[in-house]
Short mmCIF file of C-alpha atoms and ligand atoms in Angstrom, two decimals:
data_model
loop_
_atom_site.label_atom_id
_atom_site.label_comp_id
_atom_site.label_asym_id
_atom_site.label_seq_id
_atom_site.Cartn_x
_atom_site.Cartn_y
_atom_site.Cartn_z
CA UNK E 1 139.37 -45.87 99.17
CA UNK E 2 138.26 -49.29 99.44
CA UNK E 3 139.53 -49.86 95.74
CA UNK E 4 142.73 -48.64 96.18
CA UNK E 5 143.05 -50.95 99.58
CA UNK E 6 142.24 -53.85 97.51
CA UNK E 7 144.78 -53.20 94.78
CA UNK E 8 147.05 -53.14 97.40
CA UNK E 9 146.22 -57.03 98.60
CA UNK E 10 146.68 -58.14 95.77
CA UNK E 11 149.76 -56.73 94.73
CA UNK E 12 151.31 -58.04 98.14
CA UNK E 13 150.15 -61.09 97.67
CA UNK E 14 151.69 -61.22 94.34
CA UNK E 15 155.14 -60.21 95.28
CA UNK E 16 154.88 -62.91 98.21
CA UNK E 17 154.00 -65.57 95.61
CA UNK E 18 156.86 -64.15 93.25
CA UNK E 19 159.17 -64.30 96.03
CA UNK E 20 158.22 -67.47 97.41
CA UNK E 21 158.59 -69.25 93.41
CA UNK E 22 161.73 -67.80 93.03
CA UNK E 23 163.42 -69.48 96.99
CA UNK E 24 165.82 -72.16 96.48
CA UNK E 25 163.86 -74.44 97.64
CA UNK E 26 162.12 -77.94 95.77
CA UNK E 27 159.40 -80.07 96.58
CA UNK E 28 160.03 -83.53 98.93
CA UNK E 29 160.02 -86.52 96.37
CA UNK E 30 161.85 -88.91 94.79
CA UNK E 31 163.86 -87.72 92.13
CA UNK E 32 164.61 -84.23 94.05
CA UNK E 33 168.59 -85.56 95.03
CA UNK E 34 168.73 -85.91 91.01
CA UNK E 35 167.36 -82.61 90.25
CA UNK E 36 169.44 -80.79 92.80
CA UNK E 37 172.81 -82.85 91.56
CA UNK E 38 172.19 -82.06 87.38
CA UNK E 39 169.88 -78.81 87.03
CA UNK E 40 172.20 -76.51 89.21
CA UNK E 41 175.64 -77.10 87.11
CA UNK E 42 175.13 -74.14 84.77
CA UNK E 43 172.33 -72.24 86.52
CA UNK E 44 170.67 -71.74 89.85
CA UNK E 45 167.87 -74.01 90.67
CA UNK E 46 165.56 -71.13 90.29
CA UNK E 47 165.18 -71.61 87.04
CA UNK E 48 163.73 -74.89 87.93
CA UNK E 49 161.88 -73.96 90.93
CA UNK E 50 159.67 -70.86 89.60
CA UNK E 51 158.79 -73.21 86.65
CA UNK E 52 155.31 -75.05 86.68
CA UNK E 53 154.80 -77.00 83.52
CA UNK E 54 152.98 -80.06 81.43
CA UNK E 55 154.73 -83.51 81.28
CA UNK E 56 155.49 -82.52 77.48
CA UNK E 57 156.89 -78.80 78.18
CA UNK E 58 159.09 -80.55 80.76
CA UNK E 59 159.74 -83.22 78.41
CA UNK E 60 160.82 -80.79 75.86
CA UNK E 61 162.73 -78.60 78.20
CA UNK E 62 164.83 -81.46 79.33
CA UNK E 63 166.09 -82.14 75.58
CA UNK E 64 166.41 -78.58 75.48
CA UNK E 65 169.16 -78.66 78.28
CA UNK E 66 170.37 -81.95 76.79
CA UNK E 67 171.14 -79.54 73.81
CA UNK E 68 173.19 -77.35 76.08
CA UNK E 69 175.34 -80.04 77.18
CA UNK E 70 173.33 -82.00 80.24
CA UNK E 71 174.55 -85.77 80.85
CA UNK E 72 172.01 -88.16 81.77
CA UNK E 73 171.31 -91.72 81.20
CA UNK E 74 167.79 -92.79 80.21
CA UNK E 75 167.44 -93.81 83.36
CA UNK E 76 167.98 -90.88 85.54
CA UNK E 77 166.09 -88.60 82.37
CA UNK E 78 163.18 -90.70 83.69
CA UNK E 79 163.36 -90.08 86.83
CA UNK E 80 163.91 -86.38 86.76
CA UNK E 81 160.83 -86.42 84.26
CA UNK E 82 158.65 -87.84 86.64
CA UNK E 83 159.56 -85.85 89.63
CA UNK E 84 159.63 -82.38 87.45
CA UNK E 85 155.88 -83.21 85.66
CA UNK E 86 154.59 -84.25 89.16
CA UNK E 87 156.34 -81.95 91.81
CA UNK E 88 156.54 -78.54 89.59
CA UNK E 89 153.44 -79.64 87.39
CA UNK E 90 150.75 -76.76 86.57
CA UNK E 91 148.99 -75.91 90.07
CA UNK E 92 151.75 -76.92 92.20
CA UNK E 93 152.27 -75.07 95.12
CA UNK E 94 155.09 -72.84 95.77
CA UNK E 95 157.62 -74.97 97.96
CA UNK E 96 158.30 -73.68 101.08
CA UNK E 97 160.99 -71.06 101.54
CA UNK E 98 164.63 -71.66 101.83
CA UNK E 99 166.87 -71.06 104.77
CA UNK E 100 168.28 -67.26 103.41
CA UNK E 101 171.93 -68.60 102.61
CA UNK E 102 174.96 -67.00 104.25
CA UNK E 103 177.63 -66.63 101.39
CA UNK E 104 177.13 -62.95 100.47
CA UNK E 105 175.97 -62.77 97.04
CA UNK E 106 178.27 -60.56 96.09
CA UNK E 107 181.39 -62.51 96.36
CA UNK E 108 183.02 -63.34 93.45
CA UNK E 109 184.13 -66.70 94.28
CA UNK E 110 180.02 -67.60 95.11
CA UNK E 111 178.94 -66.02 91.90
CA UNK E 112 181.31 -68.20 89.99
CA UNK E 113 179.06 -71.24 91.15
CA UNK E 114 177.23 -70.10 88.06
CA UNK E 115 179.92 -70.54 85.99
CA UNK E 116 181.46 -74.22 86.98
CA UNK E 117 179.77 -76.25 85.08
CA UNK E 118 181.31 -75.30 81.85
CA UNK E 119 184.14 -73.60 82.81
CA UNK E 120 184.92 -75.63 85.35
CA UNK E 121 186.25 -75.22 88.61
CA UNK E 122 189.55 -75.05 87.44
CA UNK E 123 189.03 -72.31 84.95
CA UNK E 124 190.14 -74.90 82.37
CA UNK E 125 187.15 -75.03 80.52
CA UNK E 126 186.66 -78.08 78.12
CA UNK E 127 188.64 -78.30 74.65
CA UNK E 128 185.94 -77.95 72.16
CA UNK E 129 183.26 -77.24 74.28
CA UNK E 130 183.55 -74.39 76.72
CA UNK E 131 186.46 -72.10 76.59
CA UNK E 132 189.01 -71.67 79.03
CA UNK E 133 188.78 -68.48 81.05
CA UNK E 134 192.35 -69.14 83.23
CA UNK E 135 195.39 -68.04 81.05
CA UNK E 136 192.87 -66.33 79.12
CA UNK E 137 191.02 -63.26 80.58
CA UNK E 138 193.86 -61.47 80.81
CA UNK E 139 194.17 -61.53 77.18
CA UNK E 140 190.89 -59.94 76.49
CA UNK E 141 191.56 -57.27 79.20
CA UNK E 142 194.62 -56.01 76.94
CA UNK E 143 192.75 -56.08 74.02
CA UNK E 144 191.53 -52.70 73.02
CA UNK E 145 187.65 -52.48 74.76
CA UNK E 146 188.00 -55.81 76.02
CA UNK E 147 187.26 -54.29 79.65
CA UNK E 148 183.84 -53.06 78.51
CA UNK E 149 183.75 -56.44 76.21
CA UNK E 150 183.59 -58.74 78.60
CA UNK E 151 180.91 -56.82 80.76
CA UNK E 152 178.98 -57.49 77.53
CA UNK E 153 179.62 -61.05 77.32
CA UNK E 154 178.09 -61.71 81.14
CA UNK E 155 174.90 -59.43 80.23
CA UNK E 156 174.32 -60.59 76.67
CA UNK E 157 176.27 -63.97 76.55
CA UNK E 158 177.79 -64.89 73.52
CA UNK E 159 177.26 -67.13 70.55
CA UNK E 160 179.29 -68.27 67.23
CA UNK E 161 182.14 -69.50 66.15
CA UNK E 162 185.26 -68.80 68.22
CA UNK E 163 188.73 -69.16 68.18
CA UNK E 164 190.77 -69.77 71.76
CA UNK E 165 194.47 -70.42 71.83
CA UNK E 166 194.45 -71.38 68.30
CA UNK E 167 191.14 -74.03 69.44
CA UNK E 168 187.92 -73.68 67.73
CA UNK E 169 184.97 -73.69 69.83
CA UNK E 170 181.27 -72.67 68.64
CA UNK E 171 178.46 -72.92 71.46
CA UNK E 172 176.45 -71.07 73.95
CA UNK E 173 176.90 -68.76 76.70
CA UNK E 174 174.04 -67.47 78.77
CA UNK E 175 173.62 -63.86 79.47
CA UNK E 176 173.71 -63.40 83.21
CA UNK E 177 171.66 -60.24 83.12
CA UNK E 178 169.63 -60.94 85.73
CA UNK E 179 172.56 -60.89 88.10
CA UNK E 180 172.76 -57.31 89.66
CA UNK E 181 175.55 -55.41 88.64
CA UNK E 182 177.86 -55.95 91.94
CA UNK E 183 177.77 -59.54 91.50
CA UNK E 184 178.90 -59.09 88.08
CA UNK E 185 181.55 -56.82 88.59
CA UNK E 186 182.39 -59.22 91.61
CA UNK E 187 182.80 -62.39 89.13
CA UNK E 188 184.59 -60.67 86.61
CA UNK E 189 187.56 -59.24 89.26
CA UNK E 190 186.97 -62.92 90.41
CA UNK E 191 187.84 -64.52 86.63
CA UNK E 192 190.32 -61.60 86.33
CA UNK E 193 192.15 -62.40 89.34
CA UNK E 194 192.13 -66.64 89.10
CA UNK E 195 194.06 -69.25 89.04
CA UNK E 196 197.41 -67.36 88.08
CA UNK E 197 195.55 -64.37 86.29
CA UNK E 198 195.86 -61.09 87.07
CA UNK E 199 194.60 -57.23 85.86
CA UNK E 200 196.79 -55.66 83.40
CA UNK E 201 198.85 -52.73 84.53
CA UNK E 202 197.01 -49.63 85.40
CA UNK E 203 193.69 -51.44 85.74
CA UNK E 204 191.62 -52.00 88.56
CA UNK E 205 188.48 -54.31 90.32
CA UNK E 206 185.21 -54.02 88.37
CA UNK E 207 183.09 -51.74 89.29
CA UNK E 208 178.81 -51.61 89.41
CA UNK E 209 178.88 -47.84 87.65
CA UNK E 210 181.28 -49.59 84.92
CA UNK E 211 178.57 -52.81 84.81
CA UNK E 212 175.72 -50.14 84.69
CA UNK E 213 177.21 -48.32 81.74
CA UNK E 214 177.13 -51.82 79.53
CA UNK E 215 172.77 -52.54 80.32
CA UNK E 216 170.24 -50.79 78.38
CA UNK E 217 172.59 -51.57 75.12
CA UNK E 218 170.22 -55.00 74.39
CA UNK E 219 172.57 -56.48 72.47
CA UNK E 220 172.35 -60.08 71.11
CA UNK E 221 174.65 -62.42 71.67
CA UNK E 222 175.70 -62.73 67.75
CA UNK E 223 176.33 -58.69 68.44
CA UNK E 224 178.45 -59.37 71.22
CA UNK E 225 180.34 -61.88 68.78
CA UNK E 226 180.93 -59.21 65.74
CA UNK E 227 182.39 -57.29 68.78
CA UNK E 228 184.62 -59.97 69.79
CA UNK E 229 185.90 -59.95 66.26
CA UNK E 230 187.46 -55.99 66.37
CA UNK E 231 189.17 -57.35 69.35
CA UNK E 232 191.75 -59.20 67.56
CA UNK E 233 191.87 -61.80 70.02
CA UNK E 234 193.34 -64.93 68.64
C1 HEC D 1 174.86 -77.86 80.48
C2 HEC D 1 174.21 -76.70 81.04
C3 HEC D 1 172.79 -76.87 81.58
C4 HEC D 1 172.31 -77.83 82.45
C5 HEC D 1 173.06 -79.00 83.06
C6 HEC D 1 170.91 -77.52 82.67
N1 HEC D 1 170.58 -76.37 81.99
FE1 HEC D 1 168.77 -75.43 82.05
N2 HEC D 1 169.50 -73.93 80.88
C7 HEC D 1 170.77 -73.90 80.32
C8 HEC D 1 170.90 -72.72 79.48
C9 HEC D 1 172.15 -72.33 78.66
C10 HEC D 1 169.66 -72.04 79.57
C11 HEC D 1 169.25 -70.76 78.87
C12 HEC D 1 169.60 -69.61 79.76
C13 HEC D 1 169.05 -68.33 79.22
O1 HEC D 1 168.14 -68.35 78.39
O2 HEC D 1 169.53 -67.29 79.68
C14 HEC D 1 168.82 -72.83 80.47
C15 HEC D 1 167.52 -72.47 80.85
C16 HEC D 1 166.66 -73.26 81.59
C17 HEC D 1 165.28 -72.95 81.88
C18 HEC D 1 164.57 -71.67 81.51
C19 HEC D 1 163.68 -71.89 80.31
C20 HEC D 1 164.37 -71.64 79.01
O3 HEC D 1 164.04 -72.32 78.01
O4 HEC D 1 165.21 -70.72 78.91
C21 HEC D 1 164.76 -74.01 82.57
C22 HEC D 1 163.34 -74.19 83.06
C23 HEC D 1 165.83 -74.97 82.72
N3 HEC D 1 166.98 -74.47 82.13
C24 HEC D 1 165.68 -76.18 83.37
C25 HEC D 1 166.71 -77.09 83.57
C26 HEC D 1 166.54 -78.36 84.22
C27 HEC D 1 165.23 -78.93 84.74
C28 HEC D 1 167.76 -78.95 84.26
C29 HEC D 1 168.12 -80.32 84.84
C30 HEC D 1 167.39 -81.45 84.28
C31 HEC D 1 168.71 -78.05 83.60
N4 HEC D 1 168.03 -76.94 83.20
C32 HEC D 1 170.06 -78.28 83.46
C33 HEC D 1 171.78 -74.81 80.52
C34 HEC D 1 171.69 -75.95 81.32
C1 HEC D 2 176.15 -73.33 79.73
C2 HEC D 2 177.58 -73.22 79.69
C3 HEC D 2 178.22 -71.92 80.17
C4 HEC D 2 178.05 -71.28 81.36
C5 HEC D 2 177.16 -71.70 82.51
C6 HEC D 2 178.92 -70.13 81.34
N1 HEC D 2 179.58 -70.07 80.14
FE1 HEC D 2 180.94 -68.68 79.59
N2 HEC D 2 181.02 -69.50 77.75
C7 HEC D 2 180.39 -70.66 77.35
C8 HEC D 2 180.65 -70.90 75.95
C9 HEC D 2 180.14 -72.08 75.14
C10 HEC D 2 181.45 -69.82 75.50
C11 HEC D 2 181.94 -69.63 74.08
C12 HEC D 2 180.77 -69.15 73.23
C13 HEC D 2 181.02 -69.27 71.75
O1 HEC D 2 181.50 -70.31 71.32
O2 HEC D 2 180.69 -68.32 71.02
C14 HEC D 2 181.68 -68.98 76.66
C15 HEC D 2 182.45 -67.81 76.65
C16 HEC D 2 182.78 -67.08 77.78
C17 HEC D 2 183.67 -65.94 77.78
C18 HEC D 2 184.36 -65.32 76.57
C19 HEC D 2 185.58 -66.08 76.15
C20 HEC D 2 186.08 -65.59 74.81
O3 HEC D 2 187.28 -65.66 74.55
O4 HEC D 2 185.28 -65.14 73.98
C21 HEC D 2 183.76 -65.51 79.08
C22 HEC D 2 184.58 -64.35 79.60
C23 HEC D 2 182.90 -66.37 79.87
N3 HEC D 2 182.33 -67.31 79.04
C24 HEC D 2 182.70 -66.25 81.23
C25 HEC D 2 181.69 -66.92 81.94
C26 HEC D 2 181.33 -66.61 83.30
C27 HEC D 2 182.02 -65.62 84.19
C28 HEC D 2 180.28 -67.44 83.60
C29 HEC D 2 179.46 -67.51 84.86
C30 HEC D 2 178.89 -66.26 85.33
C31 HEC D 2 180.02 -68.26 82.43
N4 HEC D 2 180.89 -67.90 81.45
C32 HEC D 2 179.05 -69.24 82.38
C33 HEC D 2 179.61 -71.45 78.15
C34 HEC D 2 179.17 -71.15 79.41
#
């Protein structure tokens, strides 16, 4: 009895701590205005936040990112250095929880925050580096599976050697996986639906049970490319 009470504790206590990691929220310190302004373009801050790490594993993560496309100048690398390997260093405490936001999660439009930093607000993208999704969803919605494609591409991301519009582009999209499946089906009626795009005839809104359907497949994201290649996308 007394066993089973204890085992109890402790697993409380370590969904508390797994909750409290994962709040939006960052240590005080200087450096934390930086962090907040370049770690949240092409993820959520909780990636930084539930992290606790050496000087050299943030050092290395950093270059990481740097490989994914971050801008900084030495200077600012510095500083966010310094505040990561002191504020989030191995020990830290969990930072105290954030206010619970009010956007609902499952908005489209709020779940496309993700997206913004390579796609861009706009939907543009950037020639060469990320593609454009306005003028261009559409396109993989008529392709032949493109519907259940594209689920794909937000739970397995995608990586290789592309072609958009006639432009090359060869990087790396992040699986979004962790996303439940309304706010995926939410961002993809919300790319569908963008800046001038719209559904093809006879198809509707995303749905979770069509989301569902695409998990458990554990693709790669070089899988999800072959796929993109029976599209005949151009
Ligand atoms: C240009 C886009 C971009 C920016 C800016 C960016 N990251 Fe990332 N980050 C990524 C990608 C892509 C991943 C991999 C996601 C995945 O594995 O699903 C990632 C993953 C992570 C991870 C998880 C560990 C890992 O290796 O997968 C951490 C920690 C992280 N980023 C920290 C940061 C910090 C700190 C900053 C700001 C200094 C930052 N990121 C800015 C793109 C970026
Ligand atoms: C870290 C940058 C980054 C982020 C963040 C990102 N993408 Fe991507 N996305 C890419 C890159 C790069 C490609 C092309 C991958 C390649 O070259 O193989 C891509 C490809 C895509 C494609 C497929 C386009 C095609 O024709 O194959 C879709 C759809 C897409 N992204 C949607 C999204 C959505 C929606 C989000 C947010 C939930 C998102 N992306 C977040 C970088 C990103």
């Amino acid at each position: 009895m007394k066993v089973r009470y204890l085992v109890w504790v402790i697993l409380l206590a370590l969904a508390a701590l797994w909750v409290g990691l994962g709040q939006n929220a960052l240590p005080e310190g200087p450096g934390r205005e930086l962090v907040l302004q370049k770690c949240q373009t092409c993820h959520e801050i909780g990636f930084v936040t539930r992290e606790r790490q050496t000087r050299e594993r943030w050092d290395s993560l950093i270059s990481e990112m740097q490989g994914y496309g971050l801008k900084v100048t030495p200077e600012e690398r510095a500083t966010i250095l310094d505040y990561l390997a002191t504020r989030l260093a191995p020990g830290a405490a969990a930072p105290a929880p954030a206010q619970p936001q009010a956007t609902t999660p499952t908005a489209g439009a709020s779940v496309y925050n993700n997206c913004i930093g390579c796609h861009q607000a706009t939907g543009a993208g950037i020639p060469g580096a990320f593609p454009p999704l306005a003028g261009h969803v559409p396109e993989i919605l008529a392709a032949r599976g493109g519907r259940e494609w594209l689920i794909q591409v937000m739970l397995y991301g995608l990586q290789g050697q592309i072609s958009v519009k006639g432009a090359s582009y060869n990087g790396i999209m992040p699986g979004y996986g962790q996303l439940s499946n309304a706010e995926i089906a939410a961002v993809l009626t919300h790319i569908a639906t963008q800046w001038g795009n719209a559904l093809p005839a006879g198809q509707a809104a995303f749905t979770e049970a069509e989301v569902q359907a695409q998990r458990g497949k554990n693709l790669t994201a070089q899988q999800v490319l072959s796929t993109r290649q029976q599209l005949g996308l151009r």
